[in-house]
CSV table of C-alpha atoms and ligand atoms in Angstrom, one decimal:
chain,number,residue,atom,x,y,z
A,1,MET,CA,-12.3,9.8,-35.8
A,2,GLY,CA,-11.3,6.3,-37.0
A,3,GLU,CA,-10.9,3.2,-35.0
A,4,ARG,CA,-8.5,3.6,-32.0
A,5,ARG,CA,-7.0,1.1,-29.6
A,6,PHE,CA,-9.7,1.5,-27.0
A,7,SER,CA,-12.6,2.4,-29.2
A,8,GLY,CA,-15.8,0.9,-27.6
A,9,ARG,CA,-14.1,0.2,-24.3
A,10,ARG,CA,-15.5,1.5,-21.0
A,11,VAL,CA,-12.9,2.4,-18.4
A,12,ILE,CA,-13.1,3.4,-14.7
A,13,VAL,CA,-10.1,5.3,-13.3
A,14,THR,CA,-10.3,6.0,-9.5
A,15,GLY,CA,-8.6,9.1,-8.1
A,16,ALA,CA,-8.6,10.6,-11.6
A,17,ALA,CA,-9.2,14.3,-10.9
A,18,ARG,CA,-5.5,14.9,-10.9
A,19,GLY,CA,-2.0,13.4,-11.0
A,20,ILE,CA,-1.4,9.9,-12.3
A,21,GLY,CA,-5.2,9.0,-12.4
A,22,ARG,CA,-5.9,12.1,-14.5
A,23,ALA,CA,-3.1,11.4,-17.0
A,24,THR,CA,-4.3,7.8,-17.2
A,25,ALA,CA,-8.0,8.7,-17.9
A,26,ASP,CA,-6.7,11.2,-20.5
A,27,ARG,CA,-4.5,8.5,-22.2
A,28,PHE,CA,-7.3,6.0,-22.4
A,29,ALA,CA,-9.6,8.7,-24.0
A,30,GLU,CA,-6.8,9.7,-26.4
A,31,ASP,CA,-7.0,6.1,-27.7
A,32,GLY,CA,-10.8,6.2,-28.0
A,33,ALA,CA,-12.1,4.8,-24.6
A,34,ALA,CA,-15.2,6.1,-22.8
A,35,VAL,CA,-13.9,7.0,-19.3
A,36,ALA,CA,-15.4,7.4,-15.9
A,37,VAL,CA,-13.3,9.9,-13.9
A,38,VAL,CA,-13.9,8.9,-10.3
A,39,ASP,CA,-12.8,11.1,-7.4
A,40,LEU,CA,-13.7,12.2,-3.9
A,41,ASP,CA,-14.3,15.7,-5.1
A,42,ALA,CA,-17.4,15.9,-7.4
A,43,GLY,CA,-16.5,19.3,-8.9
A,44,ALA,CA,-12.9,18.3,-9.7
A,45,ALA,CA,-14.1,14.9,-11.2
A,46,GLN,CA,-16.6,16.7,-13.4
A,47,ALA,CA,-14.1,19.4,-14.6
A,48,ALA,CA,-11.6,16.7,-15.5
A,49,ALA,CA,-14.2,14.7,-17.4
A,50,GLU,CA,-15.3,17.7,-19.3
A,51,ALA,CA,-11.7,18.6,-20.3
A,52,ILE,CA,-10.9,15.0,-21.3
A,53,ALA,CA,-14.1,14.8,-23.4
A,54,ALA,CA,-13.3,18.1,-25.1
A,55,ALA,CA,-9.7,17.1,-25.9
A,56,HIS,CA,-10.4,13.7,-27.4
A,57,GLY,CA,-14.0,13.8,-28.7
A,58,THR,CA,-14.9,10.8,-26.5
A,59,MET,CA,-17.4,10.3,-23.7
A,60,ALA,CA,-16.2,11.1,-20.2
A,61,VAL,CA,-18.2,11.3,-17.0
A,62,GLY,CA,-17.2,12.6,-13.7
A,63,ILE,CA,-18.5,10.7,-10.6
A,64,ALA,CA,-17.9,11.5,-6.9
A,65,CYS,CA,-17.1,8.4,-4.9
A,66,ASP,CA,-15.0,7.5,-1.8
A,67,VAL,CA,-13.5,4.2,-2.9
A,68,SER,CA,-13.3,3.0,0.8
A,69,VAL,CA,-17.1,3.2,1.3
A,70,ARG,CA,-19.0,0.1,0.0
A,71,ASP,CA,-22.3,1.7,-0.8
A,72,GLN,CA,-20.6,4.6,-2.7
A,73,VAL,CA,-18.6,2.1,-4.7
A,74,GLU,CA,-21.6,-0.1,-5.6
A,75,ALA,CA,-23.5,3.0,-6.7
A,76,MET,CA,-20.5,4.3,-8.7
A,77,VAL,CA,-20.0,1.1,-10.6
A,78,ALA,CA,-23.8,0.8,-11.3
A,79,GLU,CA,-23.8,4.4,-12.6
A,80,VAL,CA,-20.8,3.7,-14.9
A,81,ALA,CA,-22.5,0.6,-16.3
A,82,ARG,CA,-25.7,2.6,-16.9
A,83,ARG,CA,-24.1,5.7,-18.4
A,84,LEU,CA,-21.2,4.1,-20.4
A,85,GLY,CA,-23.1,0.8,-21.1
A,86,GLY,CA,-20.7,-1.5,-19.2
A,87,VAL,CA,-17.3,-1.8,-17.6
A,88,ASP,CA,-14.3,-3.3,-19.4
A,89,VAL,CA,-11.3,-1.8,-17.5
A,90,LEU,CA,-10.8,-0.8,-13.9
A,91,VAL,CA,-7.7,1.1,-12.7
A,92,ASN,CA,-7.4,1.2,-8.9
A,93,ASN,CA,-5.4,4.4,-8.6
A,94,ALA,CA,-7.0,6.4,-5.8
A,95,GLY,CA,-4.5,6.9,-3.0
A,96,VAL,CA,-3.3,8.9,0.0
A,97,THR,CA,-0.2,9.1,2.1
A,98,ARG,CA,0.0,9.8,5.9
A,99,ASP,CA,3.7,9.4,6.4
A,100,ASN,CA,5.3,9.3,9.8
A,101,LEU,CA,7.8,7.2,11.7
A,102,ILE,CA,6.0,4.4,13.6
A,103,HIS,CA,6.3,6.0,17.0
A,104,LYS,CA,4.5,9.1,15.8
A,105,MET,CA,2.0,7.3,13.6
A,106,GLU,CA,-1.6,7.6,14.8
A,107,ASP,CA,-4.2,4.8,14.4
A,108,GLU,CA,-6.1,7.0,11.9
A,109,ASP,CA,-3.0,7.3,9.7
A,110,TRP,CA,-2.8,3.5,9.5
A,111,ASP,CA,-6.5,3.0,9.0
A,112,LEU,CA,-7.0,5.7,6.3
A,113,VAL,CA,-4.1,4.4,4.2
A,114,MET,CA,-5.3,0.8,4.4
A,115,ASN,CA,-8.9,1.7,3.7
A,116,VAL,CA,-8.2,3.8,0.6
A,117,HIS,CA,-5.6,1.6,-1.0
A,118,LEU,CA,-6.6,-1.9,0.1
A,119,ARG,CA,-10.3,-1.8,0.9
A,120,GLY,CA,-10.8,0.6,-2.0
A,121,ALA,CA,-9.2,-1.8,-4.5
A,122,PHE,CA,-11.1,-4.7,-3.0
A,123,LEU,CA,-14.5,-2.9,-3.2
A,124,CYS,CA,-14.0,-1.5,-6.7
A,125,SER,CA,-12.7,-4.8,-8.1
A,126,ARG,CA,-15.5,-6.8,-6.5
A,127,ALA,CA,-18.1,-4.6,-8.0
A,128,ALA,CA,-16.5,-4.3,-11.4
A,129,GLN,CA,-15.7,-8.0,-11.9
A,130,ARG,CA,-19.4,-8.8,-11.9
A,131,HIS,CA,-19.7,-7.0,-15.2
A,132,MET,CA,-16.4,-8.4,-16.5
A,133,VAL,CA,-17.2,-12.0,-15.6
A,134,GLU,CA,-20.6,-11.8,-17.2
A,135,GLN,CA,-19.1,-10.5,-20.5
A,136,ARG,CA,-16.1,-12.8,-20.2
A,137,TYR,CA,-13.7,-9.8,-20.7
A,138,GLY,CA,-12.0,-7.4,-18.4
A,139,LYS,CA,-8.7,-5.7,-17.4
A,140,ILE,CA,-7.9,-4.6,-13.9
A,141,VAL,CA,-4.7,-2.6,-13.1
A,142,ASN,CA,-3.7,-1.8,-9.5
A,143,ILE,CA,-1.4,1.0,-8.8
A,144,SER,CA,1.3,-0.2,-6.3
A,145,SER,CA,4.6,1.6,-5.7
A,146,THR,CA,8.3,1.1,-5.2
A,147,SER,CA,7.5,1.8,-1.6
A,148,ALA,CA,6.2,-1.7,-1.4
A,149,LEU,CA,9.9,-2.7,-1.2
A,150,GLY,CA,10.3,-0.7,2.0
A,151,ASN,CA,10.5,3.0,2.7
A,152,ARG,CA,11.4,4.8,5.9
A,153,GLY,CA,8.4,6.8,7.3
A,154,GLN,CA,5.9,4.8,5.3
A,155,VAL,CA,5.1,1.6,7.2
A,156,ASN,CA,1.4,2.2,6.5
A,157,TYR,CA,1.7,3.0,2.8
A,158,SER,CA,4.5,0.5,2.1
A,159,THR,CA,2.3,-2.3,3.7
A,160,ALA,CA,-0.7,-1.2,1.6
A,161,LYS,CA,1.3,-1.1,-1.6
A,162,ALA,CA,2.9,-4.5,-0.9
A,163,GLY,CA,-0.6,-5.8,-0.1
A,164,LEU,CA,-1.8,-4.7,-3.5
A,165,GLN,CA,0.8,-6.9,-5.1
A,166,GLY,CA,-0.6,-10.0,-3.4
A,167,PHE,CA,-4.1,-8.9,-4.2
A,168,THR,CA,-3.1,-8.6,-7.9
A,169,ARG,CA,-1.6,-12.1,-8.0
A,170,SER,CA,-4.5,-13.8,-6.2
A,171,LEU,CA,-7.2,-11.9,-8.3
A,172,ALA,CA,-5.4,-12.9,-11.5
A,173,LEU,CA,-5.6,-16.6,-10.5
A,174,GLU,CA,-9.3,-16.3,-9.7
A,175,LEU,CA,-10.4,-14.3,-12.7
A,176,GLY,CA,-8.1,-15.6,-15.5
A,177,ARG,CA,-10.7,-18.2,-16.5
A,178,PHE,CA,-13.2,-15.5,-17.3
A,179,ASN,CA,-10.7,-13.8,-19.7
A,180,ILE,CA,-9.9,-11.1,-17.2
A,181,ASN,CA,-6.3,-9.9,-16.8
A,182,VAL,CA,-5.1,-8.4,-13.5
A,183,ASN,CA,-1.8,-6.6,-13.2
A,184,ALA,CA,-0.1,-4.0,-11.1
A,185,VAL,CA,2.0,-1.0,-12.0
A,186,ALA,CA,4.5,0.1,-9.3
A,187,PRO,CA,5.7,3.6,-10.0
A,188,GLY,CA,8.8,5.1,-8.6
A,189,PHE,CA,9.1,8.9,-8.0
A,190,ILE,CA,6.4,10.6,-10.2
A,191,ASP,CA,6.0,14.4,-10.1
A,192,THR,CA,2.5,15.0,-8.7
A,193,GLU,CA,0.9,16.8,-5.8
A,194,MET,CA,1.5,13.7,-3.7
A,195,THR,CA,5.3,13.9,-4.1
A,196,GLN,CA,5.2,17.7,-3.8
A,197,LEU,CA,3.6,17.2,-0.4
A,198,THR,CA,6.3,14.7,0.5
A,199,ALA,CA,9.0,17.3,-0.5
A,200,ARG,CA,7.5,19.9,1.8
A,201,ARG,CA,7.1,17.5,4.6
A,202,LEU,CA,10.8,16.7,4.4
A,203,GLY,CA,11.6,20.4,4.3
A,204,HIS,CA,12.5,20.8,0.6
A,205,GLU,CA,11.2,22.9,-2.2
A,206,PRO,CA,9.6,20.6,-4.7
A,207,GLU,CA,11.9,21.6,-7.6
A,208,ALA,CA,15.1,21.1,-5.5
A,209,TYR,CA,13.7,17.7,-4.2
A,210,ARG,CA,13.0,16.6,-7.8
A,211,GLN,CA,16.5,17.4,-8.8
A,212,MET,CA,17.9,15.5,-5.8
A,213,ARG,CA,15.8,12.5,-6.5
A,214,ALA,CA,16.6,12.5,-10.2
A,215,LYS,CA,20.2,11.9,-9.3
A,216,THR,CA,19.3,8.6,-7.7
A,217,ILE,CA,17.3,7.3,-10.7
A,218,ALA,CA,19.1,5.3,-13.4
A,219,ILE,CA,17.4,7.0,-16.3
A,220,GLY,CA,18.4,10.5,-14.9
A,221,ARG,CA,15.0,12.1,-14.4
A,222,VAL,CA,11.9,11.8,-12.2
A,223,GLY,CA,8.8,10.4,-13.8
A,224,VAL,CA,5.8,12.2,-15.1
A,225,PRO,CA,2.2,11.0,-14.8
A,226,ARG,CA,2.1,10.0,-18.5
A,227,ASP,CA,5.0,7.6,-17.9
A,228,VAL,CA,2.7,5.6,-15.7
A,229,ALA,CA,-0.4,6.1,-17.9
A,230,ASN,CA,1.4,4.6,-20.9
A,231,LEU,CA,2.1,1.4,-19.1
A,232,VAL,CA,-1.3,1.1,-17.5
A,233,CYS,CA,-2.8,1.5,-21.0
A,234,PHE,CA,-0.5,-1.2,-22.5
A,235,LEU,CA,-1.4,-3.6,-19.7
A,236,SER,CA,-5.1,-2.9,-20.3
A,237,SER,CA,-4.8,-3.4,-24.1
A,238,ASP,CA,-5.3,-6.7,-26.0
A,239,GLU,CA,-1.6,-6.6,-26.9
A,240,ALA,CA,-0.9,-7.6,-23.3
A,241,GLY,CA,-3.5,-10.3,-23.4
A,242,PHE,CA,-1.1,-13.0,-22.1
A,243,VAL,CA,0.3,-10.9,-19.3
A,244,SER,CA,-1.5,-11.4,-16.0
A,245,GLY,CA,-0.7,-11.4,-12.3
A,246,GLN,CA,2.4,-9.3,-12.9
A,247,VAL,CA,3.9,-6.3,-11.1
A,248,VAL,CA,5.7,-4.0,-13.5
A,249,TYR,CA,7.9,-1.3,-12.1
A,250,ALA,CA,7.9,2.1,-13.8
A,251,SER,CA,10.7,3.8,-11.9
A,252,GLY,CA,13.4,4.7,-14.4
A,253,GLY,CA,15.6,1.8,-13.4
A,254,PRO,CA,15.6,-1.6,-11.7
A,255,GLU,CA,13.4,-1.9,-8.6
A,256,THR,CA,15.3,-1.1,-5.5
A,257,ARG,CA,14.5,0.3,-2.1
A,258,ARG,CA,16.0,3.6,-1.1
A,259,GLY,CA,17.7,4.8,2.0
B,301,NAP,P1,-2.5,12.6,-6.1
B,301,NAP,O1,-2.0,13.7,-7.0
B,301,NAP,O2,-2.5,12.9,-4.6
B,301,NAP,O3,-3.9,12.1,-6.6
B,301,NAP,C1,-4.6,11.1,-5.9
B,301,NAP,C2,-6.1,11.3,-6.2
B,301,NAP,O4,-6.8,10.3,-5.5
B,301,NAP,C3,-6.7,12.6,-5.8
B,301,NAP,O5,-7.4,13.2,-6.8
B,301,NAP,C4,-7.5,12.3,-4.5
B,301,NAP,O6,-8.7,13.1,-4.4
B,301,NAP,C5,-8.0,10.9,-4.9
B,301,NAP,N1,-8.4,10.1,-3.7
B,301,NAP,C6,-7.9,10.1,-2.5
B,301,NAP,N2,-8.6,9.4,-1.7
B,301,NAP,C7,-9.7,8.9,-2.4
B,301,NAP,C8,-10.8,8.1,-2.1
B,301,NAP,N3,-11.0,7.6,-0.8
B,301,NAP,N4,-11.7,7.9,-3.0
B,301,NAP,C9,-11.5,8.4,-4.3
B,301,NAP,N5,-10.5,9.1,-4.6
B,301,NAP,C10,-9.6,9.4,-3.7
B,301,NAP,O7,-1.6,11.3,-6.2
B,301,NAP,P2,-0.8,10.6,-7.4
B,301,NAP,O8,0.7,10.9,-7.2
B,301,NAP,O9,-1.4,10.9,-8.7
B,301,NAP,O10,-1.0,9.1,-7.0
B,301,NAP,C11,-1.9,8.2,-7.7
B,301,NAP,C12,-1.6,6.8,-7.3
B,301,NAP,O11,-0.3,6.5,-7.6
B,301,NAP,C13,-1.8,6.5,-5.8
B,301,NAP,O12,-2.3,5.3,-5.5
B,301,NAP,C14,-0.3,6.6,-5.3
B,301,NAP,O13,-0.2,5.9,-4.1
B,301,NAP,C15,0.4,6.0,-6.5
B,301,NAP,N6,1.8,6.3,-6.6
B,301,NAP,C16,2.3,7.6,-6.7
B,301,NAP,C17,3.6,7.8,-6.8
B,301,NAP,C18,4.2,9.2,-7.0
B,301,NAP,O14,5.4,9.3,-7.0
B,301,NAP,N7,3.4,10.2,-7.2
B,301,NAP,C19,4.5,6.7,-6.8
B,301,NAP,C20,4.0,5.4,-6.6
B,301,NAP,C21,2.7,5.2,-6.5
B,301,NAP,P3,-8.7,14.4,-3.5
B,301,NAP,O15,-7.8,15.4,-4.2
B,301,NAP,O16,-10.1,14.9,-3.5
B,301,NAP,O17,-8.1,14.0,-2.1
């Protein structure tokens, strides 16, 4: 195949065995990147990497890693650098929800969500930026959420996603001088296992919940993982070279809080 937008680029996507991360890894590979599919589940990461490599004729490796554990993250980034030959792009996508009203929220629900989203993005970015600074080139995209604007039942998740926006701006200021762009994408409702779980928790069938939510979205539909993947890839491309420290909402309308 000829030259593609990300030919020669080495990309890490965390939480990439399914959902938005999977679509993002796939979209990068479609445009020629070598990708590391990083996920908690080794088998799922490996299977996704094999499918991506077969679909696009690119290199894709599956690596098991809990992004909230420092030693695992350090080992993961070192393995990517060794197997793919470097690190050009990091997408901090791995995420979990543990929704509840505050009076029912356990300490563990708070800590897990902070650890995966915030500590995870910190550990992965710190490890990846060493490679990026050395080569004077890099792109980091953090996955935030419209929940950062406030969402009932999500004080933990909303706080973490708002925190990622501050992390994005500060990191952009620190790393800009090394030709590293740092941005955030804040999706609205995207149809994945995460939102199917939310539907069930609220007592709805996923399809009925999707239709209900679509009515509240200006563009008249819920999002699909590829909607987010397309934007992440644009922000990771050289066409977006003068865009840094920004939070771009992908929510089918202007950013608002619900409820
Ligand atoms: P998803 O389908 O639940 O996928 C999340 C992936 O992250 C799973 O493969 C999961 O692995 C992995 N993961 C969880 N904890 C991890 C950890 N500690 N280390 C490594 N991987 C981990 O969710 P999604 O909807 O695609 O969400 C992806 C990102 O977008 C998340 O950051 C989410 O908060 C954000 N987001 C989603 C929506 C939406 O509407 N779906 C909206 C705004 C933002 P396991 O399966 O092994 O647990």
